Short mmCIF file of C-alpha atoms and ligand atoms in Angstrom, two decimals:
data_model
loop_
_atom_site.label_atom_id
_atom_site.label_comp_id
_atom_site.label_asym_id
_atom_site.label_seq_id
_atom_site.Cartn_x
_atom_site.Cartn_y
_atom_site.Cartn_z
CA UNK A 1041 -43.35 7.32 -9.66
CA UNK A 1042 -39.82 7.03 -8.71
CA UNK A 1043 -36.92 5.22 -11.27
CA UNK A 1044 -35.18 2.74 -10.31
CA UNK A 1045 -31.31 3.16 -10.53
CA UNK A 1046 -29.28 0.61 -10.81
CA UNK A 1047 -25.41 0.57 -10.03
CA UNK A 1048 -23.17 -0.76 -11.85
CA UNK A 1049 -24.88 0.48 -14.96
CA UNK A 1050 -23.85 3.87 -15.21
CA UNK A 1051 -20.61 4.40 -16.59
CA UNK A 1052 -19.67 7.51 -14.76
CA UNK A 1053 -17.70 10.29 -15.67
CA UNK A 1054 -15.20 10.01 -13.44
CA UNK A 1055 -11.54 12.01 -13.09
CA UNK A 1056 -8.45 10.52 -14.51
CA UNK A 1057 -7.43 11.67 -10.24
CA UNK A 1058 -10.28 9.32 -9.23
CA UNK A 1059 -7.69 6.22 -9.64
CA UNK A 1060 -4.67 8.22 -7.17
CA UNK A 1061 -7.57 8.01 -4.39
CA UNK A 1062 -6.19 5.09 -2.36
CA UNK A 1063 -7.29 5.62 0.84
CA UNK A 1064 -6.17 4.43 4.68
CA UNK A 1065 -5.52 0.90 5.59
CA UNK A 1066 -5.69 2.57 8.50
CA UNK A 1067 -8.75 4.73 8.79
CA UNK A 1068 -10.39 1.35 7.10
CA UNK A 1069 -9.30 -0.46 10.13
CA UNK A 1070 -11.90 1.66 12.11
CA UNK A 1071 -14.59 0.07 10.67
CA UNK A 1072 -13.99 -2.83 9.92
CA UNK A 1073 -12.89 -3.21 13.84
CA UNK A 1074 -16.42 -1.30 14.41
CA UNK A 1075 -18.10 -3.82 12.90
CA UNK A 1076 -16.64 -6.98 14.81
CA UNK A 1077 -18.88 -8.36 17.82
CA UNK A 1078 -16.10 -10.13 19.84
CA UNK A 1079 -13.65 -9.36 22.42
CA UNK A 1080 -10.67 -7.75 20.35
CA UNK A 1081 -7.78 -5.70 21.77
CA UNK A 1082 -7.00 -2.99 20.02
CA UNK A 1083 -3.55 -1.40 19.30
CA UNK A 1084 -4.50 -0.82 15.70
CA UNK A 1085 -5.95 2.76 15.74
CA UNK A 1086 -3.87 5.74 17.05
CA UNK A 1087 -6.40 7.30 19.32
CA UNK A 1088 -5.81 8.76 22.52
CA UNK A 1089 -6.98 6.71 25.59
CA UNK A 1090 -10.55 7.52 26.29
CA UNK A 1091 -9.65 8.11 29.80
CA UNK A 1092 -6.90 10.37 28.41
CA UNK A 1093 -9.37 12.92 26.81
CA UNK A 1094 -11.07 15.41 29.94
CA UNK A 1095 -14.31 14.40 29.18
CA UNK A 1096 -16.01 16.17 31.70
CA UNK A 1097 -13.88 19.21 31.37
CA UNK A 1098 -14.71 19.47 27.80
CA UNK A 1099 -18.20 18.66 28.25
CA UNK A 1100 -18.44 21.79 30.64
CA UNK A 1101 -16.82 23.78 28.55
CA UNK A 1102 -18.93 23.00 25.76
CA UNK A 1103 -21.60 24.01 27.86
CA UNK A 1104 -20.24 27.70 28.73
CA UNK A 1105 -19.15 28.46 25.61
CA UNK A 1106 -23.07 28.06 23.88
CA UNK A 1107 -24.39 29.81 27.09
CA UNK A 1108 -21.75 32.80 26.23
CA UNK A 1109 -21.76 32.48 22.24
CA UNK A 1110 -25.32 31.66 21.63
CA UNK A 1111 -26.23 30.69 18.26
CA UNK A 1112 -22.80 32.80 17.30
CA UNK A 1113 -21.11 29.55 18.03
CA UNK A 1114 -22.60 27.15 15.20
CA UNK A 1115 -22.13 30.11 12.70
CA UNK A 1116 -19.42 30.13 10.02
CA UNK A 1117 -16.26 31.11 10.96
CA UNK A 1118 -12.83 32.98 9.54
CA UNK A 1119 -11.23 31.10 7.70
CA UNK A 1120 -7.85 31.07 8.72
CA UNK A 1121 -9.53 30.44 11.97
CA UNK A 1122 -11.43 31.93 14.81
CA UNK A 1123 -9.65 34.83 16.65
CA UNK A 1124 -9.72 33.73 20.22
CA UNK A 1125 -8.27 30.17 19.03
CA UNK A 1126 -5.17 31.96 16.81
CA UNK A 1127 -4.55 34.02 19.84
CA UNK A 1128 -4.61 30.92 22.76
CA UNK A 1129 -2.33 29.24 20.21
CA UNK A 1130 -0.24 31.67 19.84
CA UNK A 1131 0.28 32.43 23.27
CA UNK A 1132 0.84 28.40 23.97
CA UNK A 1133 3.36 28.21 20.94
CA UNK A 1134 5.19 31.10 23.04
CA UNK A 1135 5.89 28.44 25.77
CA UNK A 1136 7.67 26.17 23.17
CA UNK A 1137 10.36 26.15 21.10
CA UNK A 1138 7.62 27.03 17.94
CA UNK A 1139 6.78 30.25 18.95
CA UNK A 1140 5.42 31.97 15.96
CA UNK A 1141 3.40 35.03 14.78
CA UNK A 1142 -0.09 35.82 13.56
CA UNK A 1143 0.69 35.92 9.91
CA UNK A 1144 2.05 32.42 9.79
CA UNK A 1145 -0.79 30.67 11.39
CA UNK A 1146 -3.48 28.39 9.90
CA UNK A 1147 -5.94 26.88 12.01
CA UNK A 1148 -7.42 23.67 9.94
CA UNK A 1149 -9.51 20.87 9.97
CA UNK A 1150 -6.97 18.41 12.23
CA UNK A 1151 -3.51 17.60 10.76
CA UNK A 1152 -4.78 15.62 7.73
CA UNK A 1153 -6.04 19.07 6.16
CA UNK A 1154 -2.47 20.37 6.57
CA UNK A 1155 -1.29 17.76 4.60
CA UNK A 1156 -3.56 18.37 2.31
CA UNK A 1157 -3.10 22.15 1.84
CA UNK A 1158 0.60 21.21 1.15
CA UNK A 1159 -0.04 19.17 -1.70
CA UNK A 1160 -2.54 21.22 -3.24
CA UNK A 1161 0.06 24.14 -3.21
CA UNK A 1162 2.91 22.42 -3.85
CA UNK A 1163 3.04 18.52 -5.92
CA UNK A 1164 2.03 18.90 -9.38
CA UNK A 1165 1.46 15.74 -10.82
CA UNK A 1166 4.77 13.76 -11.48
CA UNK A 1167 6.62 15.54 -9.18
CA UNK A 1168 8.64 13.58 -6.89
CA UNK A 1169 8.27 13.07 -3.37
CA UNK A 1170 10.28 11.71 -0.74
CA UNK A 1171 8.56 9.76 1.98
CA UNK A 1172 10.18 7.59 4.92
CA UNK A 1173 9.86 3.86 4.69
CA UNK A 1174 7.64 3.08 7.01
CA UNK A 1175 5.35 5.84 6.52
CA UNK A 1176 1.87 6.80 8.10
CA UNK A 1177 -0.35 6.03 4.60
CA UNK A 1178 -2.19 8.77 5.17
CA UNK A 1179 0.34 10.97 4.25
CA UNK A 1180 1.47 9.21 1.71
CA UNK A 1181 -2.35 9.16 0.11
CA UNK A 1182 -2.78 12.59 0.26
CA UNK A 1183 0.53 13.43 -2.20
CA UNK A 1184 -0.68 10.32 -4.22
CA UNK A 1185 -4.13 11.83 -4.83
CA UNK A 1186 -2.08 15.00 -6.04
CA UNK A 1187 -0.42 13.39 -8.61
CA UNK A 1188 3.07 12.48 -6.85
CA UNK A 1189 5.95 10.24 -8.25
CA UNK A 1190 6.54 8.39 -4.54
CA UNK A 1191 10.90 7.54 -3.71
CA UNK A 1192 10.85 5.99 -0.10
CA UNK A 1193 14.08 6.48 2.08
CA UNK A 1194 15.07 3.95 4.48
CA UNK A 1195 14.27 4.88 8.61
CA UNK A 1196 17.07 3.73 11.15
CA UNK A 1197 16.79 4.48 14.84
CA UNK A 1198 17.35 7.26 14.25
CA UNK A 1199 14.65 8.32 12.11
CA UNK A 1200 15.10 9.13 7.96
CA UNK A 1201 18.58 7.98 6.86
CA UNK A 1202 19.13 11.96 5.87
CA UNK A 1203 22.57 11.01 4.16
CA UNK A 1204 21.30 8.32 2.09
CA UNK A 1205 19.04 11.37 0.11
CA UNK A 1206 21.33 12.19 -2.59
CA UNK A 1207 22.00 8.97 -3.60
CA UNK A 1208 17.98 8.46 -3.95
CA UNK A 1209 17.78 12.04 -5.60
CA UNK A 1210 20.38 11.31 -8.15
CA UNK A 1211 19.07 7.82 -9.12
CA UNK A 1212 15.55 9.28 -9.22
CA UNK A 1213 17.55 12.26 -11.80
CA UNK A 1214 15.77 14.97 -10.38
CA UNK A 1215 15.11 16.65 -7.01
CA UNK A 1216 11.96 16.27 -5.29
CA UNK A 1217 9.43 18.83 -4.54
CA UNK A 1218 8.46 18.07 -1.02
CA UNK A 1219 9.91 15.74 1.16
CA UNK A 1220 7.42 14.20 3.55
CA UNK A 1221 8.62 14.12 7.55
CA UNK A 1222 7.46 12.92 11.01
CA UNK A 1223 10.61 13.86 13.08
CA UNK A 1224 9.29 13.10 16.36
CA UNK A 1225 7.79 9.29 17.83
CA UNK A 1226 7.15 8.46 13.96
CA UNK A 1227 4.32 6.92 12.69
CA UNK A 1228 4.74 3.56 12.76
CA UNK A 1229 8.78 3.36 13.54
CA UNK A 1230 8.59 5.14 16.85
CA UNK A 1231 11.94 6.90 16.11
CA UNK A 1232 12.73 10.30 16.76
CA UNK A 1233 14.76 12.12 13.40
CA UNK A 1234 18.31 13.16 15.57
CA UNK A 1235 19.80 16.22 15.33
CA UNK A 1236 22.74 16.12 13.18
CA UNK A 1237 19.80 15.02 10.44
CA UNK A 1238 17.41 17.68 11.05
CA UNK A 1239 20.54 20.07 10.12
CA UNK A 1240 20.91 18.30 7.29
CA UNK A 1241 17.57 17.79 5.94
CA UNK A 1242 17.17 21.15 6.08
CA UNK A 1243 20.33 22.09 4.08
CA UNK A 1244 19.47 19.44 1.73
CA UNK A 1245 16.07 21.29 1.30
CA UNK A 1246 17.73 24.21 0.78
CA UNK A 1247 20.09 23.16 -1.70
CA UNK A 1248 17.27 21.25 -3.85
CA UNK A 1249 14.57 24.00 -3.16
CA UNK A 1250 12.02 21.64 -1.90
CA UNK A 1251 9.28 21.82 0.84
CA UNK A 1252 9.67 19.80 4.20
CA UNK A 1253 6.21 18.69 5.23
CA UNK A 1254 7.23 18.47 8.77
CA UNK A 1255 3.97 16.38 10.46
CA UNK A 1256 4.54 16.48 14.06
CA UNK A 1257 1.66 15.40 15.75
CA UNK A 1258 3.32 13.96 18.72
CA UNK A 1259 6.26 16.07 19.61
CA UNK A 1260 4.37 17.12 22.86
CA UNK A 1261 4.05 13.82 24.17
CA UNK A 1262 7.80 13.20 24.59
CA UNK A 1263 7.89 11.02 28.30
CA UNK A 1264 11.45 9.90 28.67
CA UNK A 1265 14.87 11.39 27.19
CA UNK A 1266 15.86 14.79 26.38
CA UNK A 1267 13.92 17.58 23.95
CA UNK A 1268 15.36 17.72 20.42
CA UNK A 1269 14.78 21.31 18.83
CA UNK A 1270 12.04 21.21 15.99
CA UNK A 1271 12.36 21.46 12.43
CA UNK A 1272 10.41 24.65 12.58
CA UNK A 1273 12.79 26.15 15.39
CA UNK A 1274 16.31 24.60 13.66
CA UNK A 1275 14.51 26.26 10.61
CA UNK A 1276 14.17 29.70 12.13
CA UNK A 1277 10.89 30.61 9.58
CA UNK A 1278 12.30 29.27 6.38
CA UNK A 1279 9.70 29.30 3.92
CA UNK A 1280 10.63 25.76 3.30
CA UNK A 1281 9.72 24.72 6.10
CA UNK A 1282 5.69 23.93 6.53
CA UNK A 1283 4.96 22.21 10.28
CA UNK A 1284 1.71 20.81 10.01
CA UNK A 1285 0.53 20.11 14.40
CA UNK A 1286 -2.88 19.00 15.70
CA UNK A 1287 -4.80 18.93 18.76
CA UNK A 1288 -5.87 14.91 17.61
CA UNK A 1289 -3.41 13.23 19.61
CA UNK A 1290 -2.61 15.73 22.38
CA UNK A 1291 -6.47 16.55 23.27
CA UNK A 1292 -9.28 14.58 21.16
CA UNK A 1293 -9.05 13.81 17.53
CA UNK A 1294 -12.86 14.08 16.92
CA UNK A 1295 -12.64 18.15 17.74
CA UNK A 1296 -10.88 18.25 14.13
CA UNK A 1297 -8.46 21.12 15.11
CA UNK A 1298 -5.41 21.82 14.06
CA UNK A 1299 -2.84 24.29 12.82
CA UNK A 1300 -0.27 24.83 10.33
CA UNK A 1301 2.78 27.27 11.02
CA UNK A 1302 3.81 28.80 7.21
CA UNK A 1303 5.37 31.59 5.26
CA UNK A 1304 2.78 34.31 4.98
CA UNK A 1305 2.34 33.83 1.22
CA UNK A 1306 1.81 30.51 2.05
CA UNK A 1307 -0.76 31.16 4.68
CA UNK A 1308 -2.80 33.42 1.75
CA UNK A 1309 -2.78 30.83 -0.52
CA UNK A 1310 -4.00 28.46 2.30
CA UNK A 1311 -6.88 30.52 3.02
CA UNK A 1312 -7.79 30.57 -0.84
CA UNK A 1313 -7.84 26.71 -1.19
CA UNK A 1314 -9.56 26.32 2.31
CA UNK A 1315 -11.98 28.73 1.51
CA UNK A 1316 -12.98 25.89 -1.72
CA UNK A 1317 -12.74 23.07 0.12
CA UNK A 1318 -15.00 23.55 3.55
CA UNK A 1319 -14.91 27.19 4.06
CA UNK A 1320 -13.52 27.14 7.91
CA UNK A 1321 -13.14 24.72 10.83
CA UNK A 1322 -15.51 23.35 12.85
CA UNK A 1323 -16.37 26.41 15.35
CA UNK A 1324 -17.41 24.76 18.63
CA UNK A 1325 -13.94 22.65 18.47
CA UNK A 1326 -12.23 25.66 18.11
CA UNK A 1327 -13.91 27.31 20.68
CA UNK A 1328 -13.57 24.53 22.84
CA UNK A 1329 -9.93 24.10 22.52
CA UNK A 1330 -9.53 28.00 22.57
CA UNK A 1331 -11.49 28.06 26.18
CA UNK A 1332 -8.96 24.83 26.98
CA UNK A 1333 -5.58 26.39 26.56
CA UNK A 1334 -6.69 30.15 27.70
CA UNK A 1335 -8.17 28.15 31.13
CA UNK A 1336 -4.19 27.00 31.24
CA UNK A 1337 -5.44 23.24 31.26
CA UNK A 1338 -2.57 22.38 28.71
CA UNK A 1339 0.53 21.80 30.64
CA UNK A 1340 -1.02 19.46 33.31
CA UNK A 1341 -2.84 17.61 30.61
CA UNK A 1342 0.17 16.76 28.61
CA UNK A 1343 2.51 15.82 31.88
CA UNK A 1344 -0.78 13.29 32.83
CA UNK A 1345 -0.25 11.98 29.28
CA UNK A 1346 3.05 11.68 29.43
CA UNK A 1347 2.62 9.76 32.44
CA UNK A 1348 -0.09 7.45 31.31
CA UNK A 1349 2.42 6.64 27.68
CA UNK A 1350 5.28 6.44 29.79
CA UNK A 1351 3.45 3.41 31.78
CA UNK A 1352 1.88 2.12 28.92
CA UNK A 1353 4.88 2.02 26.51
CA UNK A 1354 6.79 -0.01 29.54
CA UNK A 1355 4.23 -2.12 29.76
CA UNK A 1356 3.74 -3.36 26.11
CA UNK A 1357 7.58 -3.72 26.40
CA UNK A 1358 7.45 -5.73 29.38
CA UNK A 1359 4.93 -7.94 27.84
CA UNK A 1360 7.13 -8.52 24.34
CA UNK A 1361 9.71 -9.47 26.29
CA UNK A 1362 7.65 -11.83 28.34
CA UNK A 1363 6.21 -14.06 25.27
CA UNK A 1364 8.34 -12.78 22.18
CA UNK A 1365 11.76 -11.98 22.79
CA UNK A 1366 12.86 -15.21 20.79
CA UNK A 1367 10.36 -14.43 17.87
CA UNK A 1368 10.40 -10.60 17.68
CA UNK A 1369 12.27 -7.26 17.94
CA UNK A 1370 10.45 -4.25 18.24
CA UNK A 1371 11.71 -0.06 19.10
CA UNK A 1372 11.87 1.78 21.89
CA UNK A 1373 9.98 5.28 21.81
CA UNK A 1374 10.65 7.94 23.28
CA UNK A 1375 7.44 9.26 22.73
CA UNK A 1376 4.16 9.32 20.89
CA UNK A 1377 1.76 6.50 20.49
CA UNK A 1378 3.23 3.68 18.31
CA UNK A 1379 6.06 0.85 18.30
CA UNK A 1380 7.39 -1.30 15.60
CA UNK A 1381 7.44 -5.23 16.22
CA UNK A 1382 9.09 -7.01 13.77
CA UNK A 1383 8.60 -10.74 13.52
CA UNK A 1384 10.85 -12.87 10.93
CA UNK A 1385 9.27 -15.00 8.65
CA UNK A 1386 5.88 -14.20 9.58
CA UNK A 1387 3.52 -12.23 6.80
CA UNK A 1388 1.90 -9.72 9.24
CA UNK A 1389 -0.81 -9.36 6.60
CA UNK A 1390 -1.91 -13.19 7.22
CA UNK A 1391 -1.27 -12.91 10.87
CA UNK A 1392 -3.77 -9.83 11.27
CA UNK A 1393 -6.61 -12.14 10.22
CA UNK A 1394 -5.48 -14.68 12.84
CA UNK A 1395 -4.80 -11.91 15.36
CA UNK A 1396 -7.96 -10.49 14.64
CA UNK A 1397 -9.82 -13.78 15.05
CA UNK A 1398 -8.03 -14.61 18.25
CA UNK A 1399 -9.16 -10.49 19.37
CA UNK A 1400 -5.89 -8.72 18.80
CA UNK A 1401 -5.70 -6.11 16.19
CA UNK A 1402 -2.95 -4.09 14.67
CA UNK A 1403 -1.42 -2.35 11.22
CA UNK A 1404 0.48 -4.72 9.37
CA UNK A 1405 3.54 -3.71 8.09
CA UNK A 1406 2.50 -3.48 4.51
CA UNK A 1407 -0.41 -1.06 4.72
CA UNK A 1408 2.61 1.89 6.31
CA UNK A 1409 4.96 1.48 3.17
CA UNK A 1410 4.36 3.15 -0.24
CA UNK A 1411 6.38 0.22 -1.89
CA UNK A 1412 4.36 -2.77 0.19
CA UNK A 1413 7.33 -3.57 2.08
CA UNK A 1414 7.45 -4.32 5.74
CA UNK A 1415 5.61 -7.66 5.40
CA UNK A 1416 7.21 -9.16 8.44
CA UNK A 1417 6.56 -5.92 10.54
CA UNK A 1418 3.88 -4.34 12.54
CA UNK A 1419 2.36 -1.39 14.67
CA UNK A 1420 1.49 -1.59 17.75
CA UNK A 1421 -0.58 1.70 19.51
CA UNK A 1422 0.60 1.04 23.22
CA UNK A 1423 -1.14 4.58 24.12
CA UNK A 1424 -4.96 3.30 23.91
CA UNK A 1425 -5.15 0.34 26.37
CA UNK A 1426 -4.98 0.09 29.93
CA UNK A 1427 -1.41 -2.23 30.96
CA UNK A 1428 -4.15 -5.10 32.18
CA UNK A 1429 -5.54 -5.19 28.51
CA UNK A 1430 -1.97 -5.15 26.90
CA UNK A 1431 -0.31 -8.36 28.74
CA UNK A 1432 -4.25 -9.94 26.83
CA UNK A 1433 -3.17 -8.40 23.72
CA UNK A 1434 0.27 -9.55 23.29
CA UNK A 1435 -0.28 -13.01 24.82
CA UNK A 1436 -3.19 -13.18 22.03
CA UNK A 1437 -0.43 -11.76 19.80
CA UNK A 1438 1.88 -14.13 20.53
CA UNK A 1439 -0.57 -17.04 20.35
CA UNK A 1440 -1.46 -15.94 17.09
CA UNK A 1441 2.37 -15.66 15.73
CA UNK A 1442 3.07 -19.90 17.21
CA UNK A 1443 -0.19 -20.59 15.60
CA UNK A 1444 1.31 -18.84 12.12
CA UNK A 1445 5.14 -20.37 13.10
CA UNK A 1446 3.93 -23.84 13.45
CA UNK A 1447 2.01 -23.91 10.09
CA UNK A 1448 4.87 -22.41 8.67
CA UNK A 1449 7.04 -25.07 10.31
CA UNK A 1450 4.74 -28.16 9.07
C1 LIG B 1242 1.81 11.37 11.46
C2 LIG B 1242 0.40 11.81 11.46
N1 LIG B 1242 0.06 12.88 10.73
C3 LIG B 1242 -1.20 13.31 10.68
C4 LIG B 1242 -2.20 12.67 11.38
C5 LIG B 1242 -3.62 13.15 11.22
O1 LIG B 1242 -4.00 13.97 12.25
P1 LIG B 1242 -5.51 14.43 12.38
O2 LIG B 1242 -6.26 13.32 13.00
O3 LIG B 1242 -5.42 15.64 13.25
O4 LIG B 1242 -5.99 14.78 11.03
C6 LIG B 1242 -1.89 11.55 12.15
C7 LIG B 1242 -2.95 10.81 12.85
O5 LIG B 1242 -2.84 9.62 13.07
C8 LIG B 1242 -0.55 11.12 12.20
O6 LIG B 1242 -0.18 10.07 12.92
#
C-alpha cells in the first residue's frame, strides 16, 4: 500500500538560508519561453548562436575522445580538474594577457560555480557587498544566498562609477568584503570598466582588504575597439583578485566548463568546498574542450564570433534607430552579447508581457538590479539571432512600446 502525501501539509524544516534563495529572472525566462507555442523572438537569454557553437566539430570530437578514453571518460574526475584540460588552458591563457600557473587554476562547473566558490569562502552573512547597478542577478543571487548585505554602485559608460565607492563605503560605515565586477561587455549595460578605474578599483581593494570577483565571461569576444588589460593582468596575482572565466559564452554553455584563476590558498580551499558540493566537473566537457583548444580550434573560433557579434550588434543598432530613435536610447558594445535600451516612461516589466504576446522577448530592467530599479530599461541579447530575425524583433518591440505609449497617452 503506498501513503498518500499531501503538500502543503508538511511544515518542513527548512533553513533560516532557504528565504536568501531568490533565484534568476533570468534562468526563469528559459522556461517559461520553453513553454510558449508561438512565434517569439528571442533576445532574452544570453546564449551563443546555435550556428555559433561547432556542432559537428564537437560532435566528432566527442566521438574520439570515448573511442580513446573508453569508459575512463564517464569516470570521476580530479577535482581541481582533469589534467589534459588544466594543461590546454594553461597553454591558451599563455596567448593572453592572463597567463597563469598550475597552482592558481580551478577548473569548475561553468562560471556560476566560480561565483559560488567565492561566496562560500569569502561573505559571511551581513557582510557587505558591492554590486554594479545593473547587475547580472545571478551574481547577485549567489552572494544573497550567502548571507550578503547588497550596496549597488551606479554604471556609466564607462562601466562602475569606481570614484563614487567611498562615498557608498562610508555611508554604508564599513568596507565591504567583496566587490562584485564584470569589467568587460557587462551584463546587461554593455560597458566595458576603463582603465583609469580598473587602477583604481584595485587600489581601493587594496586599501579596504576586500575581494574583487572579477566575472569576465566575455572579454574574448571583444569585435571593435582596442584591448583593455584585465583585472587579473593590472593585478599582477594579487590575492585579491579572483577572475572567475567560462567556456559558456565563448564555446557552448551546456559543456558546464569553466575556470577560476586564484591565490593558491585559495585554490586549496576551492578544492575542499568543491569536493562537498559535486565532487568534480563534468568529464566529457572537459575532455571535449581540452581536445578543442589542444586541436588549436580556439583562435579561428573566436575571430568567426567576433565576426558574427560584430554584424549582429550593427544590426540590432540599425534596427533601433529605424523604429525607436524618438522613444529609446540604448549603448553601444564593444563586445559581448548584450545592449541596454532604455525607453522613458514605459514599465519594461508590463511591456515584456505585451512583447511577449506580440513574440518578442527580453529582461526587463528590474529583474538586473538588486534594488528593483531600471523599470524603464531593458536587455537586449543581439548575439543569438540571425540580422533577418532582429529587424522582426525590434519592429515587434517597437509595436509593443506604441501599443504601451498610447495607453499611457489615453
Ligand atoms: C556575467 C556572467 N557571469 C557568469 C555567467 C554564468 O556563466 P556559466 O553559464 O558558465 O555558469 C554568465 C552567464 O550568463 C554571465 O553573463
Amino acid at each position: 500500500m503506498t501513503t498518500a502525501y499531501t503538500t502543503g501539509t508538511t511544515t518542513l524544516p527548512w533553513s533560516t538560508r532557504r528565504d536568501a534563495l531568490i533565484g534568476s529572472v533570468i534562468d526563469s525566462s528559459t522556461s517559461l519561453l520553453a513553454r510558449q507555442s508561438h512565434d517569439i523572438v528571442r533576445f532574452a537569454m544570453g546564449s551563443p548562436a546555435a550556428e555559433a557553437i561547432p556542432v559537428d566539430l564537437l560532435s566528432e570530437i566527442n566521438g574520439r575522445i570515448s573511442a580513446t578514453h573508453g569508459a575512463d571518460v564517464l569516470d570521476y574526475a580530479a577535482t581541481e580538474g582533469h589534467p589534459l584540460l588544466r594543461t590546454a588552458l594553461l597553454e591558451f591563457l599563455d596567448t593572453t594577457d592572463e597567463a597563469t600557473v598550475d597552482e592558481r587554476l580551478m577548473i569548475t562547473s561553468g562560471g556560476m560555480q566560480g561565483l559560488d566558490l567565492a561566496g562560500k569562502l569569502f561573505v559571511d552573512p551581513g557582510d557587505l557587498v558591492i554590486v554594479e547597478a545593473p547587475t547580472y542577478t545571478n551574481g547577485t543571487a549567489t552572494m544573497l544566498s550567502y548571507g550578503a548585505d547588497i550596496e549597488e554602485v551606479p554604471t556609466d559608460q564607462d562601466g562602475m562609477v569606481v570614484e563614487l565607492l567611498p562615498e557608498i563605503v562610508k555611508r554604508a560605515g564599513r568596507t565591504p568584503k567583496a566587490i562584485y565586477v564584470i569589467p568587460n561587455f557587462q551584463n546587461p549595460s554593455g560597458t566595458t570598466l576603463s582603465l583609469a578605474r580598473r587602477t583604481q578599483l584595485i587600489e581601493l581593494a587594496r586599501q579596504w582588504n576586500c575581494i574583487i570577483i572579477d566575472d569576465d565571461p566575455y572579454g574574448l569576444l571583444r569585435f571593435e575597439g582596442q584591448p583593455l588589460p584585465s583585472l587579473r593582468a593590472l593585478g599582477e596575482g594579487d590575492p585579491l583578485i579572483f577572475s572567475v572565466r567560462t567556456f559558456s559564452k565563448v564555446l557552448a554553455p551546456g559543456l558546464r566548463v569553466g575556470w577560476v584563476d586564484a591565490d593558491p590558498r585559495i585554490v586549496e580551499k576551492m578544492i575542499a568546498a568543491k569536493q562537498a558540493m559535486d565532487t568534480c566537473t563534468n568529464l566529457p566537457g572537459q575532455l571535449v574542450v581540452a581536445d578543442f583548444l589542444t586541436g588549436g580550434h580556439l583562435p579561428a573560433h573566436l575571430d568567426r564570433l567576433r565576426d558574427l557579434y560584430r554584424t549582429r550588434k550593427r544590426a540590432m543598432q540599425d534596427q533601433l534607430t529605424h523604429h525607436l530613435s524618438d522613444k529609446a536610447t540604448w549603448t553601444d558594445p564593444a563586445g559581448g552579447f548584450f545592449l541596454w535600451l532604455t525607453v522613458p516612461g514605459i514599465d519594461t516589466s508590463t511591456l515584456f508581457e505585451t512583447g511577449l504576446a506580440g513574440g518578442v522577448a527580453f529582461i526587463p530592467g528590474r529583474a538586473l538590479s538588486a534594488g528593483g530599479n531600471f523599470g524603464d530599461a531593458l536587455r537586449l541579447c543581439f548575439a543569438s539571432t540571425a540580422p533577418e530575425r532582429t529587424a522582426v524583433g525590434i519592429q515587434r518591440l517597437a509595436t509593443s512600446i506604441e501599443a504601451l505609449s498610447v495607453g499611457t497617452r489615453t
